[in-house]
Tab-separated table of C-alpha atoms and ligand atoms in Angstrom:
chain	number	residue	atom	x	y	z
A	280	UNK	CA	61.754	56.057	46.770
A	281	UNK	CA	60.326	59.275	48.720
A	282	UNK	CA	57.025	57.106	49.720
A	283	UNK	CA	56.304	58.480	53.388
A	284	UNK	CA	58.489	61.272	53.293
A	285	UNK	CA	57.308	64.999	54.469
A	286	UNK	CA	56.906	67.887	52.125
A	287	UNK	CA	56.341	71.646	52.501
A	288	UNK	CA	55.083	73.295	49.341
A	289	UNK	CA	54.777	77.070	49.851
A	290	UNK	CA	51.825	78.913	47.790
A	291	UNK	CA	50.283	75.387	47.454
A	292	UNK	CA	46.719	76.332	47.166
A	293	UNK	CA	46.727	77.065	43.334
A	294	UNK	CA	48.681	77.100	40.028
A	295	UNK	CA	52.305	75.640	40.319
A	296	UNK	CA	52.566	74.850	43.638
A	297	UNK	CA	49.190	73.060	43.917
A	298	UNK	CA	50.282	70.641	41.057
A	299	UNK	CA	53.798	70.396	42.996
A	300	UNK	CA	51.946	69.117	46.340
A	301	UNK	CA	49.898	66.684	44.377
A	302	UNK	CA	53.204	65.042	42.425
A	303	UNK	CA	54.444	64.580	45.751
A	304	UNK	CA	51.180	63.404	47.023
A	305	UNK	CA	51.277	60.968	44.178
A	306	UNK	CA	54.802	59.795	45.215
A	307	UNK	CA	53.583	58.802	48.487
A	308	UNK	CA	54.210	61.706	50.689
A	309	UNK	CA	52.853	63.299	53.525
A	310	UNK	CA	52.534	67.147	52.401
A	311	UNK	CA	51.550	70.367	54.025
A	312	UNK	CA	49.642	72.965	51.564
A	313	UNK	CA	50.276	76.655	52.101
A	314	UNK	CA	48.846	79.741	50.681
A	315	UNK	CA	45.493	81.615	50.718
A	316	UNK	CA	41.952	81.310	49.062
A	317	UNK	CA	38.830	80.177	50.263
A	318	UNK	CA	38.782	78.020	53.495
A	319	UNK	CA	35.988	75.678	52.554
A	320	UNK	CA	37.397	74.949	48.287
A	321	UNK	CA	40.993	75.197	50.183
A	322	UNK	CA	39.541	71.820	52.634
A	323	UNK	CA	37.888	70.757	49.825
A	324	UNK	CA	41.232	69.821	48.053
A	325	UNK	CA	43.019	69.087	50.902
A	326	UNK	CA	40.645	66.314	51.692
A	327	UNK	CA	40.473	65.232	48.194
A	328	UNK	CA	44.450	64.931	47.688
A	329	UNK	CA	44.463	62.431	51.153
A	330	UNK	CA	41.683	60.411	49.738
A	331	UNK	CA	43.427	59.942	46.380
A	332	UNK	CA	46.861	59.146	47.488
A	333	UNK	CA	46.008	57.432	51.003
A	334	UNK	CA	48.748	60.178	52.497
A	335	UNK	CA	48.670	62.397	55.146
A	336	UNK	CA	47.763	66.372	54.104
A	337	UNK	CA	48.117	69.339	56.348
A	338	UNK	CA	47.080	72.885	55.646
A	339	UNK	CA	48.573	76.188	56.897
A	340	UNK	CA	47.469	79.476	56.450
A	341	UNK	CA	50.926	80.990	57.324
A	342	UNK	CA	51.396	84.372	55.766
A	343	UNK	CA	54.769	83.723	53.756
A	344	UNK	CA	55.257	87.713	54.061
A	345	UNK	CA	55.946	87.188	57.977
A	346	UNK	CA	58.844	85.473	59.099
A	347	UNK	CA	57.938	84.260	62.617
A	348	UNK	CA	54.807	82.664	60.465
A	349	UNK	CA	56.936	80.957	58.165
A	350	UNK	CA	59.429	79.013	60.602
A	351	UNK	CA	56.336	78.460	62.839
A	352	UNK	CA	55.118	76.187	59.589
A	353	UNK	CA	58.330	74.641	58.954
A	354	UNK	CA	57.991	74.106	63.230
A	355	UNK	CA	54.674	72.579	62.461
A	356	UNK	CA	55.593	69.989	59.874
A	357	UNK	CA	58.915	68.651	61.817
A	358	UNK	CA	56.424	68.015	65.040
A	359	UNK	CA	53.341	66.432	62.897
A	360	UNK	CA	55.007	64.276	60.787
A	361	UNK	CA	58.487	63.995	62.903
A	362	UNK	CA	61.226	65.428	59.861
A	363	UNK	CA	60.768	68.245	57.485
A	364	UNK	CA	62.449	66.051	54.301
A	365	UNK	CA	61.558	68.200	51.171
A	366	UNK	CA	61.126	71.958	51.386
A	367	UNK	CA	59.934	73.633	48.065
A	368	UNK	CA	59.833	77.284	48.516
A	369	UNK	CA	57.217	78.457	46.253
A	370	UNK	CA	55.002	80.936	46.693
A	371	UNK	CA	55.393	84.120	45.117
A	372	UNK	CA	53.378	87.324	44.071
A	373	UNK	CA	54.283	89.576	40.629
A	374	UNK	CA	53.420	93.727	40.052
A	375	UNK	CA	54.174	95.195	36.875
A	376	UNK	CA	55.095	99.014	36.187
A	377	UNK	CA	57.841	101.625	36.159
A	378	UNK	CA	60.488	101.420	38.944
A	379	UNK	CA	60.344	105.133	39.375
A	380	UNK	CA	56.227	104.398	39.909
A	381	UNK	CA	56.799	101.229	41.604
A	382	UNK	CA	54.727	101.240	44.821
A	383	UNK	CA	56.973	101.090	47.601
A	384	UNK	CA	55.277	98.513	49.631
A	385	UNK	CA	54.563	96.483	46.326
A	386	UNK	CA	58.523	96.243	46.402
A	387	UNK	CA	58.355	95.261	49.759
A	388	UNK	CA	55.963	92.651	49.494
A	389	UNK	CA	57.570	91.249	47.006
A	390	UNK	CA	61.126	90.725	48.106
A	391	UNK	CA	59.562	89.206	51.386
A	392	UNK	CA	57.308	86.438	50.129
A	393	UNK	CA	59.661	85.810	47.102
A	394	UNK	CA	62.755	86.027	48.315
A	395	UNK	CA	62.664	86.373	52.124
A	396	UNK	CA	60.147	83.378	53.078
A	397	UNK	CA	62.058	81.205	51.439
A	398	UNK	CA	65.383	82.238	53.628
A	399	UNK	CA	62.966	82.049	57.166
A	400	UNK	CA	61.906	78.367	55.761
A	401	UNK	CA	65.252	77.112	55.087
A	402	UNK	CA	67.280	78.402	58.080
A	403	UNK	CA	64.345	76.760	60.279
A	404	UNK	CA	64.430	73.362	57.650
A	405	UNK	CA	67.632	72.584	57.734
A	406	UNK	CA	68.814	72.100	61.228
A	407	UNK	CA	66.691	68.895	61.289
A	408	UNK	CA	68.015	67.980	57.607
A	409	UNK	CA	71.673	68.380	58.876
A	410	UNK	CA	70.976	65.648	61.589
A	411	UNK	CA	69.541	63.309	59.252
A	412	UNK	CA	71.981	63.694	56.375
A	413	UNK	CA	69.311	64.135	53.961
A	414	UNK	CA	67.505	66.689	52.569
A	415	UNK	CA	66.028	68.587	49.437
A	416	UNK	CA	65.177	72.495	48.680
A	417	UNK	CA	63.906	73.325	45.929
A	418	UNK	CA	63.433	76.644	45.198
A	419	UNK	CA	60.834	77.951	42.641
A	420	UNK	CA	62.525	80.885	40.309
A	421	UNK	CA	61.840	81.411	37.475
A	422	UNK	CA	63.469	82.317	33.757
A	423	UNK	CA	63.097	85.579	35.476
A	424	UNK	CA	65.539	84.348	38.205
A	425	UNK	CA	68.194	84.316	35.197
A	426	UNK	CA	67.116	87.079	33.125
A	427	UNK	CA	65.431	90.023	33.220
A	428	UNK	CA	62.150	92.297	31.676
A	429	UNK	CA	61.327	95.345	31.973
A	430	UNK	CA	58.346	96.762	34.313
A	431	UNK	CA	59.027	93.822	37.025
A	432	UNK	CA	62.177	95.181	38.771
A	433	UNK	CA	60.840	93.810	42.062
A	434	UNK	CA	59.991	90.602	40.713
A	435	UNK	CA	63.224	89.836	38.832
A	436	UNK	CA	65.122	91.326	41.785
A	437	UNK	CA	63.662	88.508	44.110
A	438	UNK	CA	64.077	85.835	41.579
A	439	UNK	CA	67.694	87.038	40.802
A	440	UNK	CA	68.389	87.305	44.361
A	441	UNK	CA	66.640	83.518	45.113
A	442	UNK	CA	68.799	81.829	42.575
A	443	UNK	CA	71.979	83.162	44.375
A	444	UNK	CA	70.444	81.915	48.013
A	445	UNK	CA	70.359	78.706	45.975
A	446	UNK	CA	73.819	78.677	45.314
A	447	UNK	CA	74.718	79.690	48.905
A	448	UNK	CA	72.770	76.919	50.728
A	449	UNK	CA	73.878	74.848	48.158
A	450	UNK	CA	77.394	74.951	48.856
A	451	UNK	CA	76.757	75.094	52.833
A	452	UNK	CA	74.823	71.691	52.892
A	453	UNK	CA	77.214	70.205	49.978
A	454	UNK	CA	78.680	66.414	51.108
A	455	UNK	CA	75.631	66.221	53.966
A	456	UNK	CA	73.182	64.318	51.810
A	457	UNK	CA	71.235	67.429	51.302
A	458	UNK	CA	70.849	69.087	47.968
A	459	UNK	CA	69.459	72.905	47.448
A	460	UNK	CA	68.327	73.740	43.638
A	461	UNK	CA	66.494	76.308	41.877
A	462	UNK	CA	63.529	75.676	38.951
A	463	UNK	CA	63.153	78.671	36.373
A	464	UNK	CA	59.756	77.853	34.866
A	465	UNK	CA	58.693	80.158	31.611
A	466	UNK	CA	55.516	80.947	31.228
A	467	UNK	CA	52.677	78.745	33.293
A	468	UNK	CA	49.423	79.607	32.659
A	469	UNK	CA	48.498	79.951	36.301
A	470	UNK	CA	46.347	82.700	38.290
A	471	UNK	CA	49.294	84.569	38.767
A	472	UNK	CA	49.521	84.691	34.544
A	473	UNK	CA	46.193	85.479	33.956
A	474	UNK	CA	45.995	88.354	35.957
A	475	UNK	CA	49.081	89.596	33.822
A	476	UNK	CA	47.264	87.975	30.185
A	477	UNK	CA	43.682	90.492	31.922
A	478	UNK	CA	45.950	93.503	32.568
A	479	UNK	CA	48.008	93.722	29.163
A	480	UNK	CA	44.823	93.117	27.291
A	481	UNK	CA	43.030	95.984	28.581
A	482	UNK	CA	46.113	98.397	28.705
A	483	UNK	CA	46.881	97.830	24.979
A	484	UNK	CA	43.291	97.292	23.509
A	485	UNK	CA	43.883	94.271	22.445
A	486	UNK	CA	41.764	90.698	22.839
A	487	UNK	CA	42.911	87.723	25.102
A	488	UNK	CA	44.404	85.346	22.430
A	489	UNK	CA	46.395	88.325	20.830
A	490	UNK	CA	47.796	89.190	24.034
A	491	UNK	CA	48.786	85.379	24.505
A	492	UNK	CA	50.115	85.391	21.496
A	493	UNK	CA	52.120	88.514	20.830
A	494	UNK	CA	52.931	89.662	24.808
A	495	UNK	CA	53.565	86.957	26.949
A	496	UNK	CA	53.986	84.204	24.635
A	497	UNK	CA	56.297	86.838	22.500
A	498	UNK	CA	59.411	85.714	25.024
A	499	UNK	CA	59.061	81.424	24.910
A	500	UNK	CA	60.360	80.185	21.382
A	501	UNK	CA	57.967	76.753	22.156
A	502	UNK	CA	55.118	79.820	21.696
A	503	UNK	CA	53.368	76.966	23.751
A	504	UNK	CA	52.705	77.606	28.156
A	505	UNK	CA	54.986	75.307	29.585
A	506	UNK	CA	52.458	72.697	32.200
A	507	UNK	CA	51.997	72.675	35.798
A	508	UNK	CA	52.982	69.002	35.487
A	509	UNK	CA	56.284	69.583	34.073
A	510	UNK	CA	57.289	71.730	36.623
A	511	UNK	CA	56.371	69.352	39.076
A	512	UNK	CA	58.058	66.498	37.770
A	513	UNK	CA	61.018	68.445	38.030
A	514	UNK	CA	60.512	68.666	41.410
A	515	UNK	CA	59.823	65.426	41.947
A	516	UNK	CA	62.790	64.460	39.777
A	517	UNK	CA	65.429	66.633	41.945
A	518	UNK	CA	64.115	65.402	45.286
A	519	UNK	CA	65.049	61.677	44.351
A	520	UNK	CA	67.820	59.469	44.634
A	521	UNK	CA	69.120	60.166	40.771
A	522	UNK	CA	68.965	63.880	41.563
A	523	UNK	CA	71.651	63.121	44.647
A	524	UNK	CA	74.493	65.490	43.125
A	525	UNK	CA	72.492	67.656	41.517
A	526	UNK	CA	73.199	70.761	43.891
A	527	UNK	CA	73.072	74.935	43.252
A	528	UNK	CA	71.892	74.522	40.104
A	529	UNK	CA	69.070	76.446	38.289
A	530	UNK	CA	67.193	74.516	35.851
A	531	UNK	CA	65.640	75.984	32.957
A	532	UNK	CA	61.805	74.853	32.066
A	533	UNK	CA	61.094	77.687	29.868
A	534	UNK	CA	60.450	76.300	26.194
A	535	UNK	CA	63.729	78.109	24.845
A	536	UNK	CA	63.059	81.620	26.645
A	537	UNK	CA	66.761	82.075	28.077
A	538	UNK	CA	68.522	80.383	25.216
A	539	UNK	CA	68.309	83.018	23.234
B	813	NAD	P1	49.518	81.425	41.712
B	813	NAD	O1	49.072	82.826	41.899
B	813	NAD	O2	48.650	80.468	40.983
B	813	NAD	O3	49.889	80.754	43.116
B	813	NAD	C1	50.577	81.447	44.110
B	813	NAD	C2	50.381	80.738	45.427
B	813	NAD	O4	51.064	81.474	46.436
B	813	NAD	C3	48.915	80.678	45.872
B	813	NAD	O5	48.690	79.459	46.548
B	813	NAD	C4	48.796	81.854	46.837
B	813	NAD	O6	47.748	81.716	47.796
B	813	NAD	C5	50.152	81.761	47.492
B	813	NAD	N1	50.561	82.986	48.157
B	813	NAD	C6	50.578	84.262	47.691
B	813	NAD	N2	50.973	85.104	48.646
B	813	NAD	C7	51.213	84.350	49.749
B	813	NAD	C8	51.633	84.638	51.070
B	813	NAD	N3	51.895	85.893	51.464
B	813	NAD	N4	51.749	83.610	51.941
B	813	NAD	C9	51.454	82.332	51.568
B	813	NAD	N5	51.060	82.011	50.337
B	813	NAD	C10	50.929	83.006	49.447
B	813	NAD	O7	50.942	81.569	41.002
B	813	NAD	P2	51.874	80.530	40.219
B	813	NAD	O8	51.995	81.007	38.841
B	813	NAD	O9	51.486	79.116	40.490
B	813	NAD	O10	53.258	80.863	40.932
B	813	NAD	C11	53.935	79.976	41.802
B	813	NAD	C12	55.393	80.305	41.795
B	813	NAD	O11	55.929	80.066	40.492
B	813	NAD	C13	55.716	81.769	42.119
B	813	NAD	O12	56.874	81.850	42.913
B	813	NAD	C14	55.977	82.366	40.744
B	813	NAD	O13	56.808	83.480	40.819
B	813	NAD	C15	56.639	81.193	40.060
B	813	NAD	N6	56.609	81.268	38.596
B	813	NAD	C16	55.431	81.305	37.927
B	813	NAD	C17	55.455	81.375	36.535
B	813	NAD	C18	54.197	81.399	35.736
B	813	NAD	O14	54.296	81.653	34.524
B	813	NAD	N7	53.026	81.127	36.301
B	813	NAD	C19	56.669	81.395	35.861
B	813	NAD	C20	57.860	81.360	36.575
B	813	NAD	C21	57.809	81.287	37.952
């Protein structure tokens, strides 16, 4: 069903979105990986996700902070592999403390690769999706996106703000074949979570499995991580056919989190 389509998956070289790009790899797709790290590991994989699924990868190093970066990607992918079919805006970065000491370019930061990247790649995506009549974003939120905490104002701000672009595009592209929908994962235990699981520790004395336990895991009734490959089967779920009126919709992955 999306055998030979093209896929952008921002932040692709670890946690979340890396497991997104190899569902899709898996499916049959041609992907492009985005997002920093090492050059040789980062060829490493790329290499090794082509071998394994017989598909065509691309990597860009495209800074999602920088807008004229971001479309030039999106540019990249509709000349390489012809149409940019499935766009899944996913990178992001998280800081933790007080607004009033929140650092002002933290904020920044934040609200640009977030929120803002994910605006440059769909306003350059969707052109090309409009002409074909088909099309999926999916946008990676969070339960963040639908609720908040305290300490990440930036963080939930973006996430808030992503899930309402989701909406927008959503009902701009309804009736054209293309479909624009948010995921709102819980708690992944990714890089971006261990950092978070390393900082807590150390700030409250306490050892790694009690700050699992009682911190982060404190907010997801499962009191289990939700997986990489869950998340990415949603994806891969709301990019095919069954997912077709599926549209502005944020979906919950989160173990119970915002039920409560
Ligand atoms: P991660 O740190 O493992 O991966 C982030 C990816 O984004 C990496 O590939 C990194 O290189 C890339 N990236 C960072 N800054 C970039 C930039 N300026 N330009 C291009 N790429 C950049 O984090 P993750 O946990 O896999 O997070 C992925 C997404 O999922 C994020 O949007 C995050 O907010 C969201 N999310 C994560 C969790 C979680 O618990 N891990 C929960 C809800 C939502």
């Amino acid at each position: 069903m999306l055998k030979g389509k093209s896929v952008i998956v921002t932040g692709s070289t670890s946690g979340i979105g890396l497991g997104i790009a190899r569902a899709f790899a898996a499916q049959g797709c041609n992907v492009m990986l985005n997002g920093f790290g090492d050059g040789a590991q980062i060829e490493k994989l790329r290499s090794a996700i082509a071998a394994e699924h017989k598909v065509t990868v691309l990597y860009s190093s495209a800074d999602m902070a920088k807008a004229l970066e971001v479309s030039a990607m999106v540019d990249q992918v509709a000349r390489r592999f012809g149409t940019v079919d499935v766009l899944v805006n996913n990178a992001g970065i998280q800081h933790v403390a007080p607004v009033e000491e929140f650092p002002v370019e933290k904020w920044d930061q934040i609200l640009a690769i977030n929120l803002s990247s994910a605006f440059h790649a769909i306003r350059t995506a969707l052109p090309g999706m409009k002409s074909r009549n088909w099309g999926r974003i999916i946008n990676v939120a969070s339960a963040h996106g639908l609720v908040a905490s305290p300490f990440k104002s930036a963080y939930v701000a973006a996430k808030h703000g992503l899930v309402g672009l989701t909406k927008s595009v959503a009902l701009e592209t309804a009736g054209k074949g293309i479909t624009c929908n948010a995921i709102c994962p819980g708690y992944v235990l990714t890089p971006l979570v261990e950092k978070q699981i390393e900082d807590q520790s150390k700030a409250r004395g306490i050892s790694r499995e009690e700050t699992i336990d009682k911190v982060i895991l404190d907010r997801q009734p499962s009191t289990e991580f939700v997986k990489i490959e869950e998340v990415a089967a949603l994806a891969v779920f709301l990019a095919g056919d069954p997912a077709a009126s599926i549209t502005g919709a944020a979906y919950s992955i989160d173990g119970g989190w915002t039920a409560q």
